[in-house]
CSV table of C-alpha atoms and ligand atoms in Angstrom, one decimal:
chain,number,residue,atom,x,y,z
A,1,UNK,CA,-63.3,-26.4,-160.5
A,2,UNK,CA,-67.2,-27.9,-161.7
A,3,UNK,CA,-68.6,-29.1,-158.6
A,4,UNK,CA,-69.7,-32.9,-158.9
A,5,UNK,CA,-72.8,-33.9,-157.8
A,6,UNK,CA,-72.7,-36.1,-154.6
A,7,UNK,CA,-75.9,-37.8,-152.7
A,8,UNK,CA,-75.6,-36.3,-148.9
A,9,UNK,CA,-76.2,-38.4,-146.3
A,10,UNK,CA,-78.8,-36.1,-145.0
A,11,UNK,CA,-81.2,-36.9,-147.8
A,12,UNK,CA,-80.4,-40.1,-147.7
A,13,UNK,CA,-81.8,-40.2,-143.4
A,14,UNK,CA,-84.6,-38.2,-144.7
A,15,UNK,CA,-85.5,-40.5,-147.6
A,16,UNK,CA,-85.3,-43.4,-144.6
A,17,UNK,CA,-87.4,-41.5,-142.6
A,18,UNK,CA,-90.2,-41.9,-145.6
A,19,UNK,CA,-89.9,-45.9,-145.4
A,20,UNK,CA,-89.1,-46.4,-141.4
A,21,UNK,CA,-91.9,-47.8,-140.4
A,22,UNK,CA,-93.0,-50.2,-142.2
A,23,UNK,CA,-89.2,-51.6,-141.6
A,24,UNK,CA,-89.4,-51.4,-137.8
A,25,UNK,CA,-92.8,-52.8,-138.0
A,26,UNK,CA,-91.7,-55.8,-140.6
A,27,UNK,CA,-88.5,-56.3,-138.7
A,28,UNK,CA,-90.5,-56.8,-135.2
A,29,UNK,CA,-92.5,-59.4,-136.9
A,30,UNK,CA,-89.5,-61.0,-138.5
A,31,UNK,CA,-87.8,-61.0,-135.2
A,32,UNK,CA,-90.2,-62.8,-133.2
A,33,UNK,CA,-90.3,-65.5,-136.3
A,34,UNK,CA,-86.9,-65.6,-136.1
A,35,UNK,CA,-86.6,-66.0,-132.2
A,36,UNK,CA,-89.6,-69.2,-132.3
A,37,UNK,CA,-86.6,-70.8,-134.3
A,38,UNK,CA,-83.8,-69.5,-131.9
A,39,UNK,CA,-82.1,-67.4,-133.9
A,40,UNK,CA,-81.1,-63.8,-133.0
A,41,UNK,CA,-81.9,-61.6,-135.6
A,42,UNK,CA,-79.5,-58.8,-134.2
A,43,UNK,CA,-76.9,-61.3,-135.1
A,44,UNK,CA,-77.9,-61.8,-139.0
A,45,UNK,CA,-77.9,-57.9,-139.1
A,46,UNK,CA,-74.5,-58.1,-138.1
A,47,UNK,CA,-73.6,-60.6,-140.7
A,48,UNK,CA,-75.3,-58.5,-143.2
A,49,UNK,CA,-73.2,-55.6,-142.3
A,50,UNK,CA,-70.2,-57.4,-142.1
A,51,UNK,CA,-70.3,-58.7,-146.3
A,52,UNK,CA,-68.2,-57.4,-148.8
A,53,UNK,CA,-68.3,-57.2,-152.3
A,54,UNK,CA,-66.0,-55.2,-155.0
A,55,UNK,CA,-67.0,-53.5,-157.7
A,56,UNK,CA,-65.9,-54.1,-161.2
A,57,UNK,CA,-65.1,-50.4,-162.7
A,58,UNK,CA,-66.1,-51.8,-166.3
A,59,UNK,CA,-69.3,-52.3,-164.8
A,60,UNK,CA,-70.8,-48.9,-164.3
A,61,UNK,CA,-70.7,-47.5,-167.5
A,62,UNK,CA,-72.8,-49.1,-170.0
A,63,UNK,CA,-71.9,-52.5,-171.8
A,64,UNK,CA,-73.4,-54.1,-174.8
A,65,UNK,CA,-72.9,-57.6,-177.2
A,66,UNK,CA,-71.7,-57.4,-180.3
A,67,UNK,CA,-74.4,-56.3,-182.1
A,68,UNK,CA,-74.8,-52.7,-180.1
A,69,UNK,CA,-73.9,-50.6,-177.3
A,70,UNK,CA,-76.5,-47.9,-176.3
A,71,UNK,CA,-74.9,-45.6,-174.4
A,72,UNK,CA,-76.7,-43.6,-171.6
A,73,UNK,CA,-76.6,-39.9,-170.8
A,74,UNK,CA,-74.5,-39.5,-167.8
A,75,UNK,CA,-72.3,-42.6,-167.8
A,76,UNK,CA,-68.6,-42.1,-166.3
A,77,UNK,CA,-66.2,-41.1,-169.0
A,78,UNK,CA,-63.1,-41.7,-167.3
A,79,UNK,CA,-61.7,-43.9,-164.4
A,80,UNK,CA,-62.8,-40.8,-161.7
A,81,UNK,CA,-66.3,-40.9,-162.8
A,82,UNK,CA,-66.3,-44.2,-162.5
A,83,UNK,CA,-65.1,-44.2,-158.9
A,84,UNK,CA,-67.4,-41.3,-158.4
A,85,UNK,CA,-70.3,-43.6,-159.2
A,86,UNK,CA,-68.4,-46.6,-157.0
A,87,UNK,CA,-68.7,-44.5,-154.1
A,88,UNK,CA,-72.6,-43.4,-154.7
A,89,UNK,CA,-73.0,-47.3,-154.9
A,90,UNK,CA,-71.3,-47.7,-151.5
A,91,UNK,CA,-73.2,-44.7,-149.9
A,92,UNK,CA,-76.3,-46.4,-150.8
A,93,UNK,CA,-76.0,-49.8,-150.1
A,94,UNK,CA,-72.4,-49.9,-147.5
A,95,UNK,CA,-71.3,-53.2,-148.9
A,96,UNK,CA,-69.0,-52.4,-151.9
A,97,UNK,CA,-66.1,-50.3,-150.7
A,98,UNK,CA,-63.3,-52.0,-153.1
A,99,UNK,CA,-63.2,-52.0,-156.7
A,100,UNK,CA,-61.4,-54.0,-158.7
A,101,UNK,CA,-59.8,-52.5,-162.1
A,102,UNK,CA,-59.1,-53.7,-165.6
A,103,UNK,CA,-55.8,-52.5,-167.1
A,104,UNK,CA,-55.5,-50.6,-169.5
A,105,UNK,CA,-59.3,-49.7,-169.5
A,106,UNK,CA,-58.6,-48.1,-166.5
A,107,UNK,CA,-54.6,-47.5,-166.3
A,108,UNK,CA,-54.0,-44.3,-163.9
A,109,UNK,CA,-51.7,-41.7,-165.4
A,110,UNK,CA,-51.0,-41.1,-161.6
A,111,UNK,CA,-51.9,-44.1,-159.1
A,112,UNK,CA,-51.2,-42.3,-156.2
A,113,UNK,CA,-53.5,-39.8,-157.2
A,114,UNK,CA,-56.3,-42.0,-158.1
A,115,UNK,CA,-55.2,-43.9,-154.8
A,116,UNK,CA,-56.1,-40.9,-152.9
A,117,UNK,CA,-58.9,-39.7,-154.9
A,118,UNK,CA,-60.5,-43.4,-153.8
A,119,UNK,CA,-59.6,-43.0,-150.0
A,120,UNK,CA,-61.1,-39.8,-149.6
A,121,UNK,CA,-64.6,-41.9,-150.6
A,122,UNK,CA,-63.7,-44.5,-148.6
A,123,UNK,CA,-63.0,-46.8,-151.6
A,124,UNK,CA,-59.9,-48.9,-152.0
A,125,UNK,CA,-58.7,-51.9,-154.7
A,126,UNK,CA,-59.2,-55.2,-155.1
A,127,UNK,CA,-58.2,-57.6,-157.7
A,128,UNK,CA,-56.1,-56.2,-160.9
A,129,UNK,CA,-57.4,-57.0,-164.1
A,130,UNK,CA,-55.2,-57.9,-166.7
A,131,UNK,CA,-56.4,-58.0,-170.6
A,132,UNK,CA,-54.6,-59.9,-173.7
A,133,UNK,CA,-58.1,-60.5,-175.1
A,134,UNK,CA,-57.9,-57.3,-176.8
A,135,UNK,CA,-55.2,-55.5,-178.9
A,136,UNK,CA,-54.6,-51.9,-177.8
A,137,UNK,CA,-53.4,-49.0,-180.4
A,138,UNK,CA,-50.0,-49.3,-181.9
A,139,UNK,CA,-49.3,-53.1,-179.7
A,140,UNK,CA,-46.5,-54.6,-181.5
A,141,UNK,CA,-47.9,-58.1,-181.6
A,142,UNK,CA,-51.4,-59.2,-182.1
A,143,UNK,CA,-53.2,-61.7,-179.8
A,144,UNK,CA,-55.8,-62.8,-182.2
A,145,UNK,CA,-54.4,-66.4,-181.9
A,146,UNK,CA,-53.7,-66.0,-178.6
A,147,UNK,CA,-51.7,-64.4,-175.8
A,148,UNK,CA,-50.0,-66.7,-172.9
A,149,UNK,CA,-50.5,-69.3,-175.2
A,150,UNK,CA,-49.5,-68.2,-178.1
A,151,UNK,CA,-47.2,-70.6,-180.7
A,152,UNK,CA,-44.5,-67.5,-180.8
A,153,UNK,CA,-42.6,-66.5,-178.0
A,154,UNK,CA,-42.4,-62.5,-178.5
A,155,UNK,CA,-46.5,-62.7,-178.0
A,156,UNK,CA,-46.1,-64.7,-175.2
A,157,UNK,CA,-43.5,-62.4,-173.9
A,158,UNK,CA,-45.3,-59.3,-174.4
A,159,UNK,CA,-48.5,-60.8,-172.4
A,160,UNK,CA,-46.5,-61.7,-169.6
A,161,UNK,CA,-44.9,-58.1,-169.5
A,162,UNK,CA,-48.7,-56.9,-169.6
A,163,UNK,CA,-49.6,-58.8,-166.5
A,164,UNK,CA,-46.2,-57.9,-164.6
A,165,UNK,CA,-47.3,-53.9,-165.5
A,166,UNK,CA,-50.8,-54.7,-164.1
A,167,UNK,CA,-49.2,-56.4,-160.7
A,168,UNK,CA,-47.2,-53.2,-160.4
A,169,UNK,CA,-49.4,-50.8,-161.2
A,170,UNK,CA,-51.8,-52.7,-158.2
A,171,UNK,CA,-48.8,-52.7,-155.8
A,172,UNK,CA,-49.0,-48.7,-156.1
A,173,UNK,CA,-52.5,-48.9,-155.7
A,174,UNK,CA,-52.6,-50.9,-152.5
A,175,UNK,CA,-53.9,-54.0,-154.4
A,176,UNK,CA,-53.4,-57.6,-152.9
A,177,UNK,CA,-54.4,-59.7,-156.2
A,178,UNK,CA,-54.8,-60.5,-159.8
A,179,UNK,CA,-56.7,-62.4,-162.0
A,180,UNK,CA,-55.9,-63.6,-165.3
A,181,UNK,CA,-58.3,-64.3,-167.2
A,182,UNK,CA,-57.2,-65.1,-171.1
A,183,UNK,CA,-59.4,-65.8,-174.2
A,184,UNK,CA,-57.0,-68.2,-175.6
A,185,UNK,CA,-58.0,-71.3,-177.5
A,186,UNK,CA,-59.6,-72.3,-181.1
A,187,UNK,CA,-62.5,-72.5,-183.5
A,188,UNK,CA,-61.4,-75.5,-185.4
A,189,UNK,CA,-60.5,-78.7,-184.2
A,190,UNK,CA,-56.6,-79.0,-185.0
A,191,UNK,CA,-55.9,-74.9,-184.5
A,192,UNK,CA,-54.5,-75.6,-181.5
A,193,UNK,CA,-52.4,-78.4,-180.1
A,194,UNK,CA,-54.4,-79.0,-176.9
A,195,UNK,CA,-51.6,-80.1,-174.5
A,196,UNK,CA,-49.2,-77.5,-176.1
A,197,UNK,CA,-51.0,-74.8,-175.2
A,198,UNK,CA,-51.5,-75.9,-171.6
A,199,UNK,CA,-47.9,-76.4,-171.4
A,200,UNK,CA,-47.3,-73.0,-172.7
A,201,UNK,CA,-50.0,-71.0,-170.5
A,202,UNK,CA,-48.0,-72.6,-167.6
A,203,UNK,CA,-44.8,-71.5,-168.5
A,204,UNK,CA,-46.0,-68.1,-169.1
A,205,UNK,CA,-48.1,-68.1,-165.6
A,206,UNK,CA,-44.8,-69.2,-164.0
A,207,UNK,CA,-43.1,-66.1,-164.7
A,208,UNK,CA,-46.4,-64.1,-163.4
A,209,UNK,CA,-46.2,-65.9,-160.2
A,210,UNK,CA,-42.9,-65.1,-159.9
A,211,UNK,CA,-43.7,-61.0,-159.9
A,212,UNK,CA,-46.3,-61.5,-156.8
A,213,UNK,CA,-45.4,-59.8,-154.0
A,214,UNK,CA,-45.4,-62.4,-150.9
A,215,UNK,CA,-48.6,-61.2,-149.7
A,216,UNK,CA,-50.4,-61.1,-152.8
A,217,UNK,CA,-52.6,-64.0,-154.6
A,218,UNK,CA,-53.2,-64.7,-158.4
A,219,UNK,CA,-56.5,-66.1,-159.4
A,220,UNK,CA,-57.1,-67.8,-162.2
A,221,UNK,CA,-60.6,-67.3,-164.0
A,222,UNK,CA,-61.9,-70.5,-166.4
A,223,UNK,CA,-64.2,-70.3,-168.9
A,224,UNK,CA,-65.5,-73.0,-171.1
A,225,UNK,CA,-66.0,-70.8,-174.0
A,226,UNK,CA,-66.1,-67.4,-176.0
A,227,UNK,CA,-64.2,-65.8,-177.5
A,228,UNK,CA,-62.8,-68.8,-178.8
A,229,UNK,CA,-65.8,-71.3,-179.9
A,230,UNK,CA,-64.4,-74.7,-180.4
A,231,UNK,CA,-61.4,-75.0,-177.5
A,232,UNK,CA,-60.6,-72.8,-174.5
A,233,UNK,CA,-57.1,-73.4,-172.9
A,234,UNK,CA,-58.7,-72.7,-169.5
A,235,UNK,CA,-62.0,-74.4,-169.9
A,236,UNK,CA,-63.1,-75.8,-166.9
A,237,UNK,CA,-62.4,-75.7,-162.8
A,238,UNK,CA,-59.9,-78.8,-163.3
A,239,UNK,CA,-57.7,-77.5,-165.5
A,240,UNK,CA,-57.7,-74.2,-163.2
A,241,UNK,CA,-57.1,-76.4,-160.6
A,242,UNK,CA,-54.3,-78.1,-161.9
A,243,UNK,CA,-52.9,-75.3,-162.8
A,244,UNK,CA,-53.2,-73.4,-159.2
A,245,UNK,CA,-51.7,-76.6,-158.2
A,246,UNK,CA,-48.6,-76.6,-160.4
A,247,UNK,CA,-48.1,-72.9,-159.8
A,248,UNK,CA,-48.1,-73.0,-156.2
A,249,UNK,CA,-49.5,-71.8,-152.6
A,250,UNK,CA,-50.3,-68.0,-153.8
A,251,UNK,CA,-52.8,-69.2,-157.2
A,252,UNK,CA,-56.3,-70.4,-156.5
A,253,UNK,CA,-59.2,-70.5,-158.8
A,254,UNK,CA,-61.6,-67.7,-159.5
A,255,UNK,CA,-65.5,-68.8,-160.0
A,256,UNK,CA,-67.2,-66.9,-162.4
A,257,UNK,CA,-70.4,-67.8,-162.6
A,258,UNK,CA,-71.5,-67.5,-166.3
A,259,UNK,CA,-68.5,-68.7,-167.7
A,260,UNK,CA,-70.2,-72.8,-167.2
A,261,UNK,CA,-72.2,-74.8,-169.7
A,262,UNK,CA,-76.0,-74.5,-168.8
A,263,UNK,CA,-77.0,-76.8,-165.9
A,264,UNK,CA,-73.3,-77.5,-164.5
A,265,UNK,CA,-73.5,-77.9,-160.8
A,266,UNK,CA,-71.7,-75.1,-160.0
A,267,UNK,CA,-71.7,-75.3,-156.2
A,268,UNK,CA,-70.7,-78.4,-156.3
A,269,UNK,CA,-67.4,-76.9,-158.2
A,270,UNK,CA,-67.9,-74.1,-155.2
A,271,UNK,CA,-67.2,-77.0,-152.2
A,272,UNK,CA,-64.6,-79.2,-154.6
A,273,UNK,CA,-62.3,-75.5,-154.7
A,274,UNK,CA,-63.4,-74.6,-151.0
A,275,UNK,CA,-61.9,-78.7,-149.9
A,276,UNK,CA,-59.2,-78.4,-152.1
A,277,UNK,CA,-58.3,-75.0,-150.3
A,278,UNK,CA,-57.7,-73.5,-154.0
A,279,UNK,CA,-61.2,-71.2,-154.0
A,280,UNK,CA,-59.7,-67.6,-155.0
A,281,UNK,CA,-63.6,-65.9,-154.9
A,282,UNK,CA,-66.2,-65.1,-157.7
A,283,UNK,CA,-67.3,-62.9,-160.4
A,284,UNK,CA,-71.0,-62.8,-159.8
A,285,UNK,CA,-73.6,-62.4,-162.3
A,286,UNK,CA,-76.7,-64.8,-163.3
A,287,UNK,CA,-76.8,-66.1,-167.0
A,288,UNK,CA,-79.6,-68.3,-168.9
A,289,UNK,CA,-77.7,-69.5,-171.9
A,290,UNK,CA,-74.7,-68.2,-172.4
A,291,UNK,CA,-72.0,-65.8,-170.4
A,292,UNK,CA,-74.8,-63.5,-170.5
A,293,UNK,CA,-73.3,-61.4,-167.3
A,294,UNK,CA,-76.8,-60.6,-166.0
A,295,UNK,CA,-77.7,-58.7,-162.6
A,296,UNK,CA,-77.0,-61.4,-159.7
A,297,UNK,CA,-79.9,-63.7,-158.1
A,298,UNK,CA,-81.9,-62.5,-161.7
A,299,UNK,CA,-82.6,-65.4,-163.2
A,300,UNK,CA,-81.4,-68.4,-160.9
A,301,UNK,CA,-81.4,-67.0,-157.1
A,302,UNK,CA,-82.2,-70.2,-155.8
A,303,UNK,CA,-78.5,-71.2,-157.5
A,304,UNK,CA,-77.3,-67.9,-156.1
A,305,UNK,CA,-78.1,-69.4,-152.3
A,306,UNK,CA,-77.1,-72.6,-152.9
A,307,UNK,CA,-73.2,-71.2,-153.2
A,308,UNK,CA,-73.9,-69.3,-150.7
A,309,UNK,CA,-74.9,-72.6,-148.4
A,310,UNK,CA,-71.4,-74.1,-149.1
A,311,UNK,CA,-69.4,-71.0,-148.5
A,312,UNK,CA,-70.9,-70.4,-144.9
A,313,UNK,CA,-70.9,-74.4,-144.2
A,314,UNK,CA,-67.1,-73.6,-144.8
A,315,UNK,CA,-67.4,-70.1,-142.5
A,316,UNK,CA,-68.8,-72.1,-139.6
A,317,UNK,CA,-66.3,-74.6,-140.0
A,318,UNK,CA,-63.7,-72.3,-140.5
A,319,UNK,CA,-62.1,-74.3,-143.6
A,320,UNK,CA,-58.5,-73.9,-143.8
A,321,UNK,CA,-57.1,-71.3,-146.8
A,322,UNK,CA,-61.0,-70.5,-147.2
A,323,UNK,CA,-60.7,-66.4,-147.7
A,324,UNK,CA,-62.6,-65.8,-151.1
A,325,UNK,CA,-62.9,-62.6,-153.1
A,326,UNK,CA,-66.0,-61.8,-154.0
A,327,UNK,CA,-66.6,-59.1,-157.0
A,328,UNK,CA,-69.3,-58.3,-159.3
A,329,UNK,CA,-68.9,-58.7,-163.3
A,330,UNK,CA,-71.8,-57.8,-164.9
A,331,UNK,CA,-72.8,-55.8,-168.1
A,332,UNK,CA,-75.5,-53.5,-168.2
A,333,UNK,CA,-77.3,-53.3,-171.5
A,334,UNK,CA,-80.9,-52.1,-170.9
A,335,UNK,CA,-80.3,-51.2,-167.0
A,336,UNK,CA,-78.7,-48.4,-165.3
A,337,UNK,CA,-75.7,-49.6,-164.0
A,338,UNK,CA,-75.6,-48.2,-160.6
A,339,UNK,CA,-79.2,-49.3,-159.7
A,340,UNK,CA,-78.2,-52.6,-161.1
A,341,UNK,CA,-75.0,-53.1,-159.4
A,342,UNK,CA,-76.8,-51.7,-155.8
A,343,UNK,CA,-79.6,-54.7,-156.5
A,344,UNK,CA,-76.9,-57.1,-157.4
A,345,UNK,CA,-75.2,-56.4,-154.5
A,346,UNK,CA,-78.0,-56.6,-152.9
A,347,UNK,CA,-79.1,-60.1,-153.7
A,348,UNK,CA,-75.5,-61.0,-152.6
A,349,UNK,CA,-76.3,-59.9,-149.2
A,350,UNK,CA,-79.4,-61.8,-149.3
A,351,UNK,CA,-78.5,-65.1,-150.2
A,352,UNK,CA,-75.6,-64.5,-147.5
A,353,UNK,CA,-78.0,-63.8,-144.7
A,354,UNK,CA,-80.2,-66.2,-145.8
A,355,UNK,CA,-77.2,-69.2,-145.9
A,356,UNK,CA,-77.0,-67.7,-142.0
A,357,UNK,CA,-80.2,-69.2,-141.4
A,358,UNK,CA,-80.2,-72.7,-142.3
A,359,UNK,CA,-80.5,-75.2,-139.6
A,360,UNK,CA,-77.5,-76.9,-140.3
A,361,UNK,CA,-77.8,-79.2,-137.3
A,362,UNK,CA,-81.0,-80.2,-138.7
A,363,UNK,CA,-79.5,-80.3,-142.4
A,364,UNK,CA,-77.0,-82.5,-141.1
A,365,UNK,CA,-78.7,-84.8,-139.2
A,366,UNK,CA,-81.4,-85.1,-142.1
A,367,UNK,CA,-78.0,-86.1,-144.9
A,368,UNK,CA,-76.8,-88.6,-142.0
A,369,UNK,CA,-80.5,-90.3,-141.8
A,370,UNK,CA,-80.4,-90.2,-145.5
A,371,UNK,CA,-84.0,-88.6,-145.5
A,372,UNK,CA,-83.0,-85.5,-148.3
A,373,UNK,CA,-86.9,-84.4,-148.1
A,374,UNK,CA,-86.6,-83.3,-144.7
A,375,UNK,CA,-82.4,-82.0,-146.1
A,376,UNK,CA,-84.2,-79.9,-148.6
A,377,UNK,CA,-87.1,-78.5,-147.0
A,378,UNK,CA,-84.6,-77.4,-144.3
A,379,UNK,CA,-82.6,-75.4,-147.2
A,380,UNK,CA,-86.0,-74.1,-148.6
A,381,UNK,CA,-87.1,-73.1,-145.4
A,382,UNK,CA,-84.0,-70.7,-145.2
A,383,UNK,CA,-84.5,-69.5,-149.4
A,384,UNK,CA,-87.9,-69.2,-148.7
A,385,UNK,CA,-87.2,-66.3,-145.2
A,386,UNK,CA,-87.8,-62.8,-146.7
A,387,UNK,CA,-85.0,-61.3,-145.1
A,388,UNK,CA,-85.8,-58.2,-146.6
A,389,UNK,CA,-86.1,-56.3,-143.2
A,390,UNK,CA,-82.6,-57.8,-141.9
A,391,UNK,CA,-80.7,-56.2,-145.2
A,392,UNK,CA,-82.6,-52.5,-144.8
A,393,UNK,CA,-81.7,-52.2,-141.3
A,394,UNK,CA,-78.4,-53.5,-141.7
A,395,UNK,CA,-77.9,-50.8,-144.5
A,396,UNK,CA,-79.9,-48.0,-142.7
A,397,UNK,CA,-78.0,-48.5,-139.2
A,398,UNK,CA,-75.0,-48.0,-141.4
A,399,UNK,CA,-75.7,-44.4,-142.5
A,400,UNK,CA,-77.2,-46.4,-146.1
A,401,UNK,CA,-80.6,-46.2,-147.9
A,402,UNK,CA,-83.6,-48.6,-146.7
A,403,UNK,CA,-84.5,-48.5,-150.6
A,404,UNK,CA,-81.5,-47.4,-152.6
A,405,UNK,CA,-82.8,-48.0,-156.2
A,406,UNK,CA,-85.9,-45.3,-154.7
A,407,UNK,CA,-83.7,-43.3,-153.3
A,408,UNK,CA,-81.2,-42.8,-156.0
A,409,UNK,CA,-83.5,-41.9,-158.3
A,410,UNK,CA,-85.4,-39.7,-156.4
A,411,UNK,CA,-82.1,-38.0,-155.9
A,412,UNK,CA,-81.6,-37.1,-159.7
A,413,UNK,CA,-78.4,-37.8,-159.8
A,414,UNK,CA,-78.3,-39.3,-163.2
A,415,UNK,CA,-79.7,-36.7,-164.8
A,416,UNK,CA,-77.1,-34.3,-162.8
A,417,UNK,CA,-74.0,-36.6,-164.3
A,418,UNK,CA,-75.4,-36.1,-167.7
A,419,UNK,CA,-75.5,-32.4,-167.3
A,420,UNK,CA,-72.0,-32.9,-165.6
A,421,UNK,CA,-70.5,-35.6,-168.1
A,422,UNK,CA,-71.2,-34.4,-171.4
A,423,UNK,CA,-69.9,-37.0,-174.1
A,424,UNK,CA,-66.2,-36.6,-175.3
A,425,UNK,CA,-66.0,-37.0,-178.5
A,426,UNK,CA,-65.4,-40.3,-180.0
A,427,UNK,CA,-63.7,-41.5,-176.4
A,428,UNK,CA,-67.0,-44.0,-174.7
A,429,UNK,CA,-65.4,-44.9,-171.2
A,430,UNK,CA,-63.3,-47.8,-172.4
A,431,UNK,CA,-64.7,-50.9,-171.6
A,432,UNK,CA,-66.0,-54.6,-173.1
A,433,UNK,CA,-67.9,-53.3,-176.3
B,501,LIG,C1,-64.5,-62.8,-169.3
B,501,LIG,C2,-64.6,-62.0,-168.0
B,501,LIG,C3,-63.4,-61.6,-167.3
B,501,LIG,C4,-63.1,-60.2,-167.5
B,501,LIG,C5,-64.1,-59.8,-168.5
B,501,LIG,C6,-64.5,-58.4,-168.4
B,501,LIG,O1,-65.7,-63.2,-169.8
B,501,LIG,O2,-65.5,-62.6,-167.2
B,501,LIG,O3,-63.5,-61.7,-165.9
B,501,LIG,O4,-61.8,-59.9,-167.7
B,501,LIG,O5,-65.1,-60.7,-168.4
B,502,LIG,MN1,-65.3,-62.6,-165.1
């Protein structure tokens, strides 16, 4: 049996060692800043410790656009290597122990077996992921004019049959959700009957919601455009919305973050969803034009905390059916997908931290006086804390890395995955491109 490469955490305590003190000494500093404005730092560590975020397996192989992929040496091959590298992501960096799966890129020939395999790295499943935007080898009908939406019945029929598979394939994997997320729409006016296809997608959703297991939630992910390029059945967070609504207490709308027209106010969507108690979680990723799927907090982190200000107004005041998912869903075209998944992640836990630290009395009584320069400096003056000291020890205390991105490659273990993982012939590690 080939061994597999794993980081230890012995050299992960000695590679801390290397950076301690310049942590203990920033942290000291940061605390007493932190204290002048009464806030216990020990308690943002804690908060930092406490934040989750799932993994998206298509995320740490390669991905690409349509005009190329380059594929790296050492890039997980299967759905184990891809776990393998989920589990160096959540040695590193402790926030990421769930992953969350797209069927069939990554459809088990034995769940159980992949359950356990998981387990024993302290990884477990989040959100299925189901996937009519594609057709698979020897499918009997075609969704290239659409799937749940589809004019014919048989299409519709076979996408609803897909998503049922996915829902049980997550029951045996110890899932508690899935997100439907469908391509479905037009490039021409008239393609498409616009309230015919909403009727149908409803229909078809119905019978979906009818396979969840009590405990389980369906979130539904809208996108205002791509693949199709004139109308997209799910376009916006109202028509998710409406249809969360229709379908009943278990659906609730998933927020992905480039799937919006440039400049939408998207935490403004982020507090309508969190009032409306219908916010299912997020794909994070950053995006400057398009649904780029960029590393998080890359190219609009100020955006990034803004969310992150509504969704822990709504922790403090404990919003009823408020319990989002959060998950990554990037693609990593000139990066390596682990380091950019452990920065992502990262930046998550930043903006968190950093949502923990506005002065929301002060915020508050600012919006009430109606004086919003005094509202935003007391948001900027959160955005603006390097809380960079907070997120190493909370990683560090936690058996993690101080710097994971130095640490992981000073362990070589991409270059000892492309020793391990030699490429299969003709089979990339199924994923977008
Ligand atoms: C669609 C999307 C969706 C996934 C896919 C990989 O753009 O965001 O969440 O199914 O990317
Ligand atoms: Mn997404």
């Amino acid at each position: 049996m080939p061994t597999h490469f794993e980081i230890d955490d012995s050299f992960i305590s000695e590679h801390n060692q290397k950076t301690n003190d310049w942590v203990e000494e920033d942290y000291e500093h940061l605390s007493k800043k932190l204290r002048r404005q009464n806030v216990d730092i020990e308690d943002l560590v804690a908060k930092a410790q406490g934040f989750r975020v799932a993994i998206p397996s298509w995320g740490v192989g390669t991905g690409g656009t349509r005009f190329a992929r380059f594929p790296a040496a050492g890039e997980p091959r299967d759905i184990y290597e891809k776990l393998e590298d989920c589990a160096t992501i959540f040695k590193l960096v402790c926030s990421t122990p769930a992953v969350s799966l797209h069927i069939p890129w990554d459809k088990p020939s034995d769940a159980g077996d992949l359950r356990e395999f998981a387990r024993q790295r302290g990884l477990h499943f989040d959100a299925m992921n189901s996937n009519t935007f594609q057709d698979q080898p020897g499918q009997k009908h075609s969704y290239r004019f659409g799937s749940l939406t589809h004019p014919e019945r048989l299409v519709r029929e076979q996408a609803i049959a897909h998503n049922i598979e996915c829902i049980e394939i997550g029951k045996a994997l110890g899932s508690k959700a899935h997100t439907v997320w469908i391509g479905d729409g037009g490039n021409f006016p008239g393609q498409q009957h616009i309230r015919r296809a909403l009727e149908r997608y409803l229909e078809s959703m119905r019978e979906i919601y009818a396979a969840l297991p009590d405990d389980w939630r369906v979130f539904i992910e809208h996108k205002f455009y791509e693949p199709a390029f004139y109308s997209t059945v799910i376009n916006d967070w109202g028509t998710s919305y409406y249809c969360a609504r229709e379908l009943g207490s278990k659906a609730f709308c998933l927020v992905d973050l480039g799937h919006h027209a440039p400049n939408v106010n998207i935490e403004m969507i982020v507090a309508r969803l969190i009032q409306f108690g219908k916010l299912a979680g997020f794909h994070f990723n950053d995006s400057k034009y398009g649904d780029d799927d960029l590393d998080s907090g890359s190219v609009k982190p100020f955006q990034l905390f803004l969310i992150f200000n509504e969704l822990v107004d709504a922790e403090l005041n404990q919003e009823p059916y408020f319990n989002p998912a959060y998950m990554l869903d990037q693609s990593h075209n000139v990066t390596d997908p682990i380091e950019s998944l452990m920065m992502s992640a990262a930046e998550l836990v930043r903006a968190y931290v950093q949502a923990h630290l506005v002065d929301r009395q002060e915020l508050s009584d600012a919006q009430e006086k109606c004086d919003p320069l005094r509202a935003l400096a007391t948001l900027k003056q959160a955005f603006t804390t390097d809380v960079a000291p907070i997120l190493a020890v909370a990683r560090a205390r936690a058996g993690g890395a101080i710097d994971p991105i130095r640490t992981f490659r000073e362990s070589g273990y991409r270059q000892r995955k492309a020793e391990e993982r030699p490429v299969r012939k003709g089979t990339a590690a199924s994923g977008i491109v």
